[in-house]
Short mmCIF file of C-alpha atoms in Angstrom, two decimals:
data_model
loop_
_atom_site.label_atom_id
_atom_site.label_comp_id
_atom_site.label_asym_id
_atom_site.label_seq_id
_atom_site.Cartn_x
_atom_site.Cartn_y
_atom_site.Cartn_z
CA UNK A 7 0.00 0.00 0.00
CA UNK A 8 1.32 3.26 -1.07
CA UNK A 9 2.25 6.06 1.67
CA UNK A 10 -1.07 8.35 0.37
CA UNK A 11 -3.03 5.18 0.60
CA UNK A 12 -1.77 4.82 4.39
CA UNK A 13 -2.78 8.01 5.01
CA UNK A 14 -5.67 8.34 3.49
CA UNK A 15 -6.66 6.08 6.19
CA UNK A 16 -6.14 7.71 8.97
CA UNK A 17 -7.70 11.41 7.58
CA UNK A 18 -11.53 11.16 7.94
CA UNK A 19 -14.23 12.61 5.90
CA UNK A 20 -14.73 15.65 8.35
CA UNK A 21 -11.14 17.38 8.88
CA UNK A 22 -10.77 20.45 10.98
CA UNK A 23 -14.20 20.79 12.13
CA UNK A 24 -14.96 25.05 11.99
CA UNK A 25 -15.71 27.02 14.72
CA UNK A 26 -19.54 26.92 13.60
CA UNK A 27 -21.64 25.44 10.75
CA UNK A 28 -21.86 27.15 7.77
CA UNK A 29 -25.19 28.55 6.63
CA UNK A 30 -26.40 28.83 3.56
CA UNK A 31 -29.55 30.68 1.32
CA UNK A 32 -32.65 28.14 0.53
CA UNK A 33 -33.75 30.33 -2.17
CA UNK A 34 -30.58 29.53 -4.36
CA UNK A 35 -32.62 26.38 -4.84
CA UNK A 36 -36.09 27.34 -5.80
CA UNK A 37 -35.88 31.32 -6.47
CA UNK A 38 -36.38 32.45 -10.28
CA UNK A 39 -33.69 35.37 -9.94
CA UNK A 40 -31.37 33.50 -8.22
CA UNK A 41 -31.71 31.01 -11.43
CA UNK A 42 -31.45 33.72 -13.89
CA UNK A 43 -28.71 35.23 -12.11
CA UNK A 44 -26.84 31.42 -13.01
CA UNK A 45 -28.03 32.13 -16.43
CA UNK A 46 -26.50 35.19 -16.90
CA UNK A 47 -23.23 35.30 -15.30
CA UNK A 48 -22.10 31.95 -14.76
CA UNK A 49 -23.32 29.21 -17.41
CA UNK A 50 -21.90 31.08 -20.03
CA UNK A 51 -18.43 31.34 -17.94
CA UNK A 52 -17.95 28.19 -17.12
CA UNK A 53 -16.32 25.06 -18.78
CA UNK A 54 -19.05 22.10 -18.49
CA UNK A 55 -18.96 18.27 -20.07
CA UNK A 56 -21.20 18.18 -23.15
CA UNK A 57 -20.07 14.84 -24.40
CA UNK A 58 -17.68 12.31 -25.14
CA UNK A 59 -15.00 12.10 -28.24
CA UNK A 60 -16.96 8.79 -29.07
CA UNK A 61 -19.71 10.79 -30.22
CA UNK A 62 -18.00 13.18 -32.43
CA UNK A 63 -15.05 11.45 -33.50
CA UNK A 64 -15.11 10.64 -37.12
CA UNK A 65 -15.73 14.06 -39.78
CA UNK A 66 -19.59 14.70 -40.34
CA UNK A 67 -20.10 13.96 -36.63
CA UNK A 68 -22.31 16.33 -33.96
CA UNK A 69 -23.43 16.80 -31.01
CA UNK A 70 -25.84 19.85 -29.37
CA UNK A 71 -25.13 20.56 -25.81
CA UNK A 72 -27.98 22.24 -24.04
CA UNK A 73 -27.68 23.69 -20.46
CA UNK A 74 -30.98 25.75 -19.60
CA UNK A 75 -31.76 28.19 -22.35
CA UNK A 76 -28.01 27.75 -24.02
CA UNK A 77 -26.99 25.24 -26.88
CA UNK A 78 -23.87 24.42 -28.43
CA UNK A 79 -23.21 22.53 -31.28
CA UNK A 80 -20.16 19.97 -31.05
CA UNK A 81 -18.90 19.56 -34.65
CA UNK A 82 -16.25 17.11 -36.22
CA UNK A 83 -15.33 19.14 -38.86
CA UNK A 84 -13.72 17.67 -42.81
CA UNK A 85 -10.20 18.46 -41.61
CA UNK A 86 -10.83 16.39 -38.63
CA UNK A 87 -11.14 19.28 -36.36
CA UNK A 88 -13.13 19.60 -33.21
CA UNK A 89 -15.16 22.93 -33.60
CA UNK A 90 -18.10 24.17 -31.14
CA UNK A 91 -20.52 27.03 -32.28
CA UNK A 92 -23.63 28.20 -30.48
CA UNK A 93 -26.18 26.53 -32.07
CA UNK A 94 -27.87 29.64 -33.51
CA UNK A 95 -28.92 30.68 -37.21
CA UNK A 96 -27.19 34.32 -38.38
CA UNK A 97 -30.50 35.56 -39.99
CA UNK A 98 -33.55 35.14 -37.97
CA UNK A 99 -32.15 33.13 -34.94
CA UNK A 100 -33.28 29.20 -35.68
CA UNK A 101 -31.26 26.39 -34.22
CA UNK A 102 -29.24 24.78 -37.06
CA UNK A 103 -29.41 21.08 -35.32
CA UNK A 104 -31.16 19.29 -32.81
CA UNK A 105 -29.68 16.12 -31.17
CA UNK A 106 -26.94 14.44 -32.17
CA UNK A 107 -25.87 12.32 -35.62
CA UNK A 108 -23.42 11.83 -38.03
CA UNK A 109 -22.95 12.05 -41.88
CA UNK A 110 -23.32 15.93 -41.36
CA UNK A 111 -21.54 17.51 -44.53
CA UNK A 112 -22.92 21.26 -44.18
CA UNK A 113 -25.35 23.33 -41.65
CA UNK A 114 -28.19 24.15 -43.22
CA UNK A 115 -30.83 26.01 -41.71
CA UNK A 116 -34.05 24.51 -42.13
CA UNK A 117 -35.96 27.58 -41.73
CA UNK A 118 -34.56 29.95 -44.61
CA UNK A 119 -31.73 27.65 -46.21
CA UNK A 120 -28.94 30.09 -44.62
CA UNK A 121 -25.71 27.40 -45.04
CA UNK A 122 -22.13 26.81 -43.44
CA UNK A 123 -19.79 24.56 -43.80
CA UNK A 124 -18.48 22.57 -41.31
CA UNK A 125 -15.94 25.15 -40.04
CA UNK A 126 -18.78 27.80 -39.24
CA UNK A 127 -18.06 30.15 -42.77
CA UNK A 128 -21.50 30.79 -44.41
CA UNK A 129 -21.11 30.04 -48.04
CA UNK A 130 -25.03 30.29 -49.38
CA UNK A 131 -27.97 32.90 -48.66
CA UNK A 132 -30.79 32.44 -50.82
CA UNK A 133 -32.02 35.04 -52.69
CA UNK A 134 -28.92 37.24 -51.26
CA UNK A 135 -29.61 40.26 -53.24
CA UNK A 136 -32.83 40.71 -51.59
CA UNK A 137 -30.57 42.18 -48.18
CA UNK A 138 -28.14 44.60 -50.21
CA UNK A 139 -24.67 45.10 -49.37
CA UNK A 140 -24.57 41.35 -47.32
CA UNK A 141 -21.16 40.28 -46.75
CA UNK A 142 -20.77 36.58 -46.21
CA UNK A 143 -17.46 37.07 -44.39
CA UNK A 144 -19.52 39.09 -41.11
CA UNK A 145 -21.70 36.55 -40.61
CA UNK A 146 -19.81 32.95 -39.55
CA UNK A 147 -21.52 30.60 -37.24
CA UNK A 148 -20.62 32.42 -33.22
CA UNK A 149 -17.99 29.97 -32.05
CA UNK A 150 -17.77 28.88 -28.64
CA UNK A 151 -14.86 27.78 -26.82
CA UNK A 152 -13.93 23.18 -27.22
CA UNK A 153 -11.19 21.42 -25.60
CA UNK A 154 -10.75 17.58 -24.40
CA UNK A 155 -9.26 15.62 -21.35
CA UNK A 156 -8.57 12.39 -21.89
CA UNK A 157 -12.30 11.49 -23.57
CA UNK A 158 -14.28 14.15 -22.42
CA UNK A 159 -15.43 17.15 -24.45
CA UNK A 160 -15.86 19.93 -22.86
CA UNK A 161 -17.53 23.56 -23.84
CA UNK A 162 -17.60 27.31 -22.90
CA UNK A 163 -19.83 29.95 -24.44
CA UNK A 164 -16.89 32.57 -23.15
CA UNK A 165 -14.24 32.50 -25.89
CA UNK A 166 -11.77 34.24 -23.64
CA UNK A 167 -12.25 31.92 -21.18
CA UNK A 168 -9.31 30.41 -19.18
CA UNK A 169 -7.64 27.18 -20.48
CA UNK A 170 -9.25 23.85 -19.75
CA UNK A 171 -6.46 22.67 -18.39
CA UNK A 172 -6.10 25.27 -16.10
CA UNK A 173 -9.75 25.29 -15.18
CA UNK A 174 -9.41 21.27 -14.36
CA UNK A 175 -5.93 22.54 -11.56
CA UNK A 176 -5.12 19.01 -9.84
CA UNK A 177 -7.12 16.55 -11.30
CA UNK A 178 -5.84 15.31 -14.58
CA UNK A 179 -2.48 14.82 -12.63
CA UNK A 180 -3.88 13.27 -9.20
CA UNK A 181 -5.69 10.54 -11.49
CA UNK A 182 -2.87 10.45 -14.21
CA UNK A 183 -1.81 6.58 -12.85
CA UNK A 184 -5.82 5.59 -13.52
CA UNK A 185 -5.38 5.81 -17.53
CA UNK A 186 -8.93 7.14 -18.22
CA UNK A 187 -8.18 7.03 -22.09
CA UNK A 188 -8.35 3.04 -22.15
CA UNK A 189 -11.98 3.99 -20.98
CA UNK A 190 -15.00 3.58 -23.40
CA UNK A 191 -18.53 5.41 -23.14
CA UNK A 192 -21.14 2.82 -23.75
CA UNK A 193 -24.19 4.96 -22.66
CA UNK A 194 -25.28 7.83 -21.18
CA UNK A 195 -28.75 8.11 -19.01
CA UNK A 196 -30.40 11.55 -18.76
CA UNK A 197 -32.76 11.46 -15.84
CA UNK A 198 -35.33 14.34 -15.59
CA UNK A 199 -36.20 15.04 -11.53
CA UNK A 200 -38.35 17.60 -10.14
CA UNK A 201 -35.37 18.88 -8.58
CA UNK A 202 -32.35 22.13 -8.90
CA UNK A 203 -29.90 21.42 -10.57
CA UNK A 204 -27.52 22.09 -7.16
CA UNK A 205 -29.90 19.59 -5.21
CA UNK A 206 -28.92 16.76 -8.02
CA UNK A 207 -24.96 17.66 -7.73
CA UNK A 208 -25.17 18.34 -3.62
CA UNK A 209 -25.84 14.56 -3.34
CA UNK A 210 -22.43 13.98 -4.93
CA UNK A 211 -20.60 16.25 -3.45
CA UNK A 212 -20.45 14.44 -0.01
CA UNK A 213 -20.57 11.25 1.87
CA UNK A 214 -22.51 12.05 5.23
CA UNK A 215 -25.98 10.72 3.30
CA UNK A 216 -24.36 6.87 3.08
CA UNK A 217 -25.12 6.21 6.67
CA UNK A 218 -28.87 6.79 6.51
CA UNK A 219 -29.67 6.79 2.95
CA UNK A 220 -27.56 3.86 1.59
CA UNK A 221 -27.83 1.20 4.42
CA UNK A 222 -26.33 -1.66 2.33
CA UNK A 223 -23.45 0.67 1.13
CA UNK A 224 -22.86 1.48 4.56
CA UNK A 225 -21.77 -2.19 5.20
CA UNK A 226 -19.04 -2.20 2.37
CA UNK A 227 -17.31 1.36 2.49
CA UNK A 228 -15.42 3.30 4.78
CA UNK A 229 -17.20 6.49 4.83
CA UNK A 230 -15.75 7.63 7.65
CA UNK A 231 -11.60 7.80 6.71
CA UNK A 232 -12.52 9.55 3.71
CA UNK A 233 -10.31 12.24 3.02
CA UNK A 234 -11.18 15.66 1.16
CA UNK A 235 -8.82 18.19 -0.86
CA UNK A 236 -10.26 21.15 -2.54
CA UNK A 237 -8.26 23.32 -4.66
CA UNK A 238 -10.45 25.64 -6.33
CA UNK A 239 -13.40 25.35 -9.03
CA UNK A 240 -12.31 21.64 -7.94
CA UNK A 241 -12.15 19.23 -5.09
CA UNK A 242 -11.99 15.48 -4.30
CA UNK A 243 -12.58 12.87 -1.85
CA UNK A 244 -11.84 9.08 -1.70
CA UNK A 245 -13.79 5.82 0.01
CA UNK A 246 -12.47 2.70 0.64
CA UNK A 247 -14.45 -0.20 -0.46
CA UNK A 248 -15.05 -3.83 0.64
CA UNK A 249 -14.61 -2.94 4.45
CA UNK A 250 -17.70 -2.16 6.88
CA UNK A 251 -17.82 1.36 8.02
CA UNK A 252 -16.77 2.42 11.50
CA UNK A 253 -19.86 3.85 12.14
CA UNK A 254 -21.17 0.34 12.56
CA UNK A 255 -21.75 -1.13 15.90
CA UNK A 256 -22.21 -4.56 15.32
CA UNK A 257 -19.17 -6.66 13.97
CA UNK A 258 -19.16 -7.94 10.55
CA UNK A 259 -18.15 -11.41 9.20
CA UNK A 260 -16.30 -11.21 5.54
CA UNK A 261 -19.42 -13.31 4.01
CA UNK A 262 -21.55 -9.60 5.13
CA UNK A 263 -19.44 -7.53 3.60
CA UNK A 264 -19.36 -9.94 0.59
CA UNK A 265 -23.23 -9.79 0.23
CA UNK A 266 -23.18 -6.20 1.11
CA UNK A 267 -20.90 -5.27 -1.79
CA UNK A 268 -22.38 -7.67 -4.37
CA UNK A 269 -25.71 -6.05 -4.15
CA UNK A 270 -24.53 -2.55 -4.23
CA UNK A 271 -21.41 -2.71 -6.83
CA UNK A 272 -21.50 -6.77 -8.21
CA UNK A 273 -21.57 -5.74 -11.73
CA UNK A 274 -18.27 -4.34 -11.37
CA UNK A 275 -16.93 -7.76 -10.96
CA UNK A 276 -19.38 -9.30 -12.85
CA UNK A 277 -21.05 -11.20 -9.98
CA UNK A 278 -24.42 -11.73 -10.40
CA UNK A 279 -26.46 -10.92 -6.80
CA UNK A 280 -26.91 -13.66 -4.29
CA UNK A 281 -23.79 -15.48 -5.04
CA UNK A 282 -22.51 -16.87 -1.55
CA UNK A 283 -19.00 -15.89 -0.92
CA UNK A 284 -16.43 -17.83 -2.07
CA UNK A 285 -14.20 -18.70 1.16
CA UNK A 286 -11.90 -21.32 -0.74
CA UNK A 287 -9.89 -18.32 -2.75
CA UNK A 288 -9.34 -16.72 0.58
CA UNK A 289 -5.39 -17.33 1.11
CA UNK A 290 -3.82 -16.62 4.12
CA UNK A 291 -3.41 -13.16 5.27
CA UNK A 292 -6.14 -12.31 2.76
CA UNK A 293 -8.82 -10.89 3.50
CA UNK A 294 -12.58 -10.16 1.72
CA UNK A 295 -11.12 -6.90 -0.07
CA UNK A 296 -8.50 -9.30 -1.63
CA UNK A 297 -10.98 -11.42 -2.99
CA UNK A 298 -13.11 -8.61 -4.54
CA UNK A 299 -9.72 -7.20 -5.65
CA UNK A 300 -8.93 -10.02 -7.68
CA UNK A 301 -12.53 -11.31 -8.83
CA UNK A 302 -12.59 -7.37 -10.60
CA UNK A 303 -8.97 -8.01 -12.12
CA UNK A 304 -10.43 -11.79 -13.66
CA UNK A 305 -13.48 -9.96 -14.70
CA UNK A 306 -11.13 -7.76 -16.52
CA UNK A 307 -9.35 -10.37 -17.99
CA UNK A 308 -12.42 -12.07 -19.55
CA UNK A 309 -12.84 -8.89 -21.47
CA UNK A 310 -9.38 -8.38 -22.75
CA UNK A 311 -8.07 -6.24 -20.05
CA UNK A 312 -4.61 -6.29 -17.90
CA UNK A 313 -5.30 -5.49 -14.46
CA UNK A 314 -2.01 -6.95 -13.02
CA UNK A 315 -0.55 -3.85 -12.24
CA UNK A 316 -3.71 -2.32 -9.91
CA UNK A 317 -3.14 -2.50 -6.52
CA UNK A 318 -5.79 -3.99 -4.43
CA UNK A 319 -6.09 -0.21 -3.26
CA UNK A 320 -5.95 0.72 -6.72
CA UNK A 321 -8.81 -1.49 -7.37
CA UNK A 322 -11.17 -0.48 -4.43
CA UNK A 323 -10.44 3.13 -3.52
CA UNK A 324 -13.30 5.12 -4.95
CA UNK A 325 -11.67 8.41 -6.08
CA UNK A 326 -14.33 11.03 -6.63
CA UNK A 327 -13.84 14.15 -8.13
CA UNK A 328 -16.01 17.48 -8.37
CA UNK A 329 -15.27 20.31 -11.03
CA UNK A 330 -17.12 23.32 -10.62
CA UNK A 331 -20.24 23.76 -11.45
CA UNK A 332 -21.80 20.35 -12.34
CA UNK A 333 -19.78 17.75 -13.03
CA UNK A 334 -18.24 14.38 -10.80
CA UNK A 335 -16.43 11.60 -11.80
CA UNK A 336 -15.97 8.50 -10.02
CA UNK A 337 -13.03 6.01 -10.93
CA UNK A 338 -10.96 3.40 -9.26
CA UNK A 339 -8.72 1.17 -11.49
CA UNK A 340 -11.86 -1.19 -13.49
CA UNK A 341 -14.85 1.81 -13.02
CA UNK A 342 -15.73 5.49 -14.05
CA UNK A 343 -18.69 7.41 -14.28
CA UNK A 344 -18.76 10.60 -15.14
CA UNK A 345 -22.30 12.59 -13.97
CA UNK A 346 -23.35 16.13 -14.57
CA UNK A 347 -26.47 18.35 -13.36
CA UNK A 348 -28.26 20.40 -15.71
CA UNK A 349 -30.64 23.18 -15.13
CA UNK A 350 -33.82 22.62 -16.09
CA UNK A 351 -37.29 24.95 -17.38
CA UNK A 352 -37.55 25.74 -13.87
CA UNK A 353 -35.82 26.16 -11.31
CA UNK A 354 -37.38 22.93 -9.34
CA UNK A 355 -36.67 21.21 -12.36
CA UNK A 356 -33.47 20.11 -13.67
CA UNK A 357 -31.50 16.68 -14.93
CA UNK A 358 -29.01 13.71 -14.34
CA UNK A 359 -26.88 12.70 -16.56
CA UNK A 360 -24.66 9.83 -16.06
CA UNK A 361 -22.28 8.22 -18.91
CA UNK A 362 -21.48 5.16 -17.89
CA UNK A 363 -17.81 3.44 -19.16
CA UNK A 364 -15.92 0.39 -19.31
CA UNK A 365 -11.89 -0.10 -19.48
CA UNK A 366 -11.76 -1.57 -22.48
CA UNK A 367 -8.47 -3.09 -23.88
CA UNK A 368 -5.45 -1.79 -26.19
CA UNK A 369 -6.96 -0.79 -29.59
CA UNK A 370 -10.26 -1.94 -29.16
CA UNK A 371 -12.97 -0.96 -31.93
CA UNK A 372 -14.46 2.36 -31.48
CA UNK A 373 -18.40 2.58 -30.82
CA UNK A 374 -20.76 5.48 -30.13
CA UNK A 375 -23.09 5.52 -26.94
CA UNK A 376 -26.79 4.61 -26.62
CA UNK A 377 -27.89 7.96 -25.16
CA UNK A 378 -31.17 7.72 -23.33
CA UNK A 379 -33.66 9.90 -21.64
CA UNK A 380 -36.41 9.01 -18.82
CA UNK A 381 -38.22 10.10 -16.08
CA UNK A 382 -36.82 9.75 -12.33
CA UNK A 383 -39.36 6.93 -11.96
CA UNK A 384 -38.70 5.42 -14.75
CA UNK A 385 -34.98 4.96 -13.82
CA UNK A 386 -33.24 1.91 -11.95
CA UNK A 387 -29.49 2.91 -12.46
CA UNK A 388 -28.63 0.58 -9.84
CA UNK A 389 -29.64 0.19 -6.11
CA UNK A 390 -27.38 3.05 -4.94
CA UNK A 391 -28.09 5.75 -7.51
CA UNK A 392 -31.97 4.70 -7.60
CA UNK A 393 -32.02 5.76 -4.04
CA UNK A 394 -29.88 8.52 -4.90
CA UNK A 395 -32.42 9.85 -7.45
CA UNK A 396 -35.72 8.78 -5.21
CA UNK A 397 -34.94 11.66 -2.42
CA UNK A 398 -34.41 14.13 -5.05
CA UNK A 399 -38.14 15.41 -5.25
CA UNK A 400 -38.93 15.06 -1.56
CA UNK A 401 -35.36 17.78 -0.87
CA UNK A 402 -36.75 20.31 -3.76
CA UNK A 403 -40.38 20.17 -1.90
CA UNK A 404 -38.83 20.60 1.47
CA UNK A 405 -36.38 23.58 0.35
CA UNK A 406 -39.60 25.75 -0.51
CA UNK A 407 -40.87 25.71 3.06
CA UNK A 408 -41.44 29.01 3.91
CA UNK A 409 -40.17 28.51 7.55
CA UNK A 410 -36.59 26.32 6.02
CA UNK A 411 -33.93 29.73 5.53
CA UNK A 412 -31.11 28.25 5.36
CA UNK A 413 -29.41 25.11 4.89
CA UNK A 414 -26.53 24.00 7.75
CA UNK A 415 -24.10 22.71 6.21
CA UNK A 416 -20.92 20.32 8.02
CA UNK A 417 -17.41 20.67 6.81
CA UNK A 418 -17.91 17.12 6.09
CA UNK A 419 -20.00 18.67 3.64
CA UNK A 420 -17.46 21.31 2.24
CA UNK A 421 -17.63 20.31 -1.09
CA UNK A 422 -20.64 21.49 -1.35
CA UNK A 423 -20.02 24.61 0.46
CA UNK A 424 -16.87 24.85 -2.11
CA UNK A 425 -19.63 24.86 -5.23
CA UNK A 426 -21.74 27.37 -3.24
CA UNK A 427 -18.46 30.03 -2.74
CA UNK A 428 -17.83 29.32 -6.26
CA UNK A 429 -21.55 30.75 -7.05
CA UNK A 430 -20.54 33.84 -4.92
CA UNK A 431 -17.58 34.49 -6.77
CA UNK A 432 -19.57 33.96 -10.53
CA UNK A 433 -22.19 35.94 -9.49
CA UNK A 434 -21.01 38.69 -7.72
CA UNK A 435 -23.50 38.66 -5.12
CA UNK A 436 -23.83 41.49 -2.23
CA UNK A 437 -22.31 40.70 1.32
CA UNK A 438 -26.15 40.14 2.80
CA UNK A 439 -26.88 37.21 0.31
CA UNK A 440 -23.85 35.40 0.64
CA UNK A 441 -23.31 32.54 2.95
CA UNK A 442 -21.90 33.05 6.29
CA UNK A 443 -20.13 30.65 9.46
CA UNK A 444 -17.49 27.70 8.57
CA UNK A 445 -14.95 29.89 9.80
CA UNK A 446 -11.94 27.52 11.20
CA UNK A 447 -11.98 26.72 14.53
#
């Protein structure tokens, strides 16, 4: 085990606790000028996932990105060039595409006929003479800012925005050893919840829920040695799998935390639920994290892929990152998920999206994702994030109570406080709405 690993287990989820809790405005989750406040002066700011390379990768390919009342278009241009324009007509303001697809060899507006090519230069207006003096050169598609880490795509409306890889600080290093390129999109799930946006992404921006709202979670992770780092519009935590949490009173034999892990994370080691734990590959000084170490490396290995030189660490520490305002992604050596929350027509509405990956091996055929779209009670991601999604509705309904001010927040918590001082700094807000307490003790 590697010296961060060590101490990873002795830091706990809390850290310095502050001198009080910090406090912060309910209406940033229900009120309408809060929301268009987020329209106006952050959105547009901001870099934000709009899809993977998979889905724009060969020339002809798109993708729109829309994030409340904003849309970008994600182009693979003819000189294999990754190009993002707002997705906006020059003449009377028509979106040029809807969706995503592939064979594209022009945009065409289906409204008036107004084309570009692929690079954004308009090259036909019918009936031009009809506006005078119309220079095609003034009027090219209104670019917006593209860049890529590892097999993400991500956008900014701001073309003067800062680089991405400045924007992302820590991360790309701190999971450098994790080699998210071998990883493959196969899907991604939009969820619509009667729920903020910032109620979807507080629920992963902290572990203080698993206790109470993830009972058979609880019995397989360590949520309590589960450090936290933030180090800007970013921050991170890690949990240790296939161990009961400390929290727990009662002991637990290794054929619990078995059960307890193969009905909460089984797929990832492609063991189906129920199957009794299999004592026989325990070897001496082994213990059940070994054994759900290595069933995930010969999982691997039936699809093609080299595990050998994961750790068992490697293979059950949880790293989970947040990058400012919306986005998380969760990866250990054989996993990653990448989820973002979107804003929705309201500001009780909003949406999940999850795109959900495999490690697949060297040179493996490229595919695009199934993306899909369904209501919260239509979706069973999995026990965990079902029950994840299933309190959304009931937290929106609770924030509007006219007596609820404020939340209090822990420093457990402070990745969600992070996102909130991140708001402040986006949206300029006076000293009186701004949150208050968390001071250090």
């Amino acid at each position: 085990m590697t010296t961060q690993a060590t101490r990873a287990r002795r830091e706990d989820a809390i850290g310095p606790p502050p001198r009080r809790p910090t406090r912060v405005p309910a209406e940033r989750y229900y009120s309408p000028a809060f929301a268009q406040l987020e329209t106006e002066r952050m959105w547009p700011k901001v870099w934000q996932v709009a899809c993977t390379v998979d889905h724009v990768a060969e020339p002809g390919d798109y993708f729109e990105y829309r994030c409340g009342p904003y849309s970008v278009l994600v182009v693979r241009g003819d000189d294999g060039e990754l190009r993002a324009f707002q997705n906006v007509c020059r003449h009377r303001g028509n979106s040029l595409c809807v969706g995503a697809g592939s064979d594209l060899r022009e945009l065409r507006c289906g409204y008036h006929g107004w084309t570009w090519d692929l690079g954004g230069t308009l090259k036909r207006v019918p009936n031009r003479k009809g506006f005078g003096a119309l220079q095609m050169s003034e009027f090219p598609l209104i670019a917006a800012r593209v860049d890529t880490w590892e097999r993400l795509v991500f956008v900014n409306l701001d073309v003067d925005a800062m680089p991405l890889t400045d924007y992302l600080e820590a991360v790309p290093g701190d999971i450098a050893w994790c080699g998210l390129g071998d990883f493959r999109c196969y899907a991604t799930m939009t969820i619509d919840v009667d729920a903020n946006w910032k109620t979807i992404a507080d629920g992963f921006s902290e572990t203080y829920h698993i206790r109470t709202l993830h009972p058979e979670l609880h019995r397989c992770v360590d949520d309590v040695h589960a450090p936290q780092v933030i180090w800007g519009h970013t921050g991170k935590s890690e949990q240790f799998y296939g161990v009961p949490s400390p929290h727990l009173k009662q002991s637990l034999t290794d054929e619990d935390v078995w059960d307890a892990y193969v009905t909460t994370q089984g797929a990832l080691m492609g063991v189906a639920e129920g199957t009794p734990f299999p004592s026989d590959e325990l070897k001496p000084g082994q213990s059940v994290t070994d054994v759900i170490a290595e069933r995930t490396r010969t999982f691997a290995t039936g699809r093609g892929v080299d595990l050998s030189w994961a750790t068992t660490d490697q293979v059950m520490r949880l790293h989970q990152y947040n990058v400012f305002p919306n986005m998380t992604l969760l990866t250990n050596a054989d996993h990653l998920t990448v989820m973002t929350a979107l804003p929705g027509p309201d500001p009780a509405h909003g949406a999940m999206v999850m795109m959900l990956w495999t490690r697949m091996p060297p040179g493996a055929p490229r595919s695009k994702p199934v993306d899909v779209r369904m209501a919260a009670g239509e979706a069973e991601p999995g026990l965990v994030m079902t029950q994840d999604v299933a309190v959304l509705a009931g937290l929106q309904r609770g924030l509007h109570q006219p007596g609820f001010t404020h939340l209090v927040l822990s420093n457990e918590e402070r990745r969600v406080i992070n996102m909130h001082r991140n708001l402040e700094r986006y949206l300029d807000l006076p000293e009186s709405d701004r949150i208050t307490g968390g001071e250090p003790a």
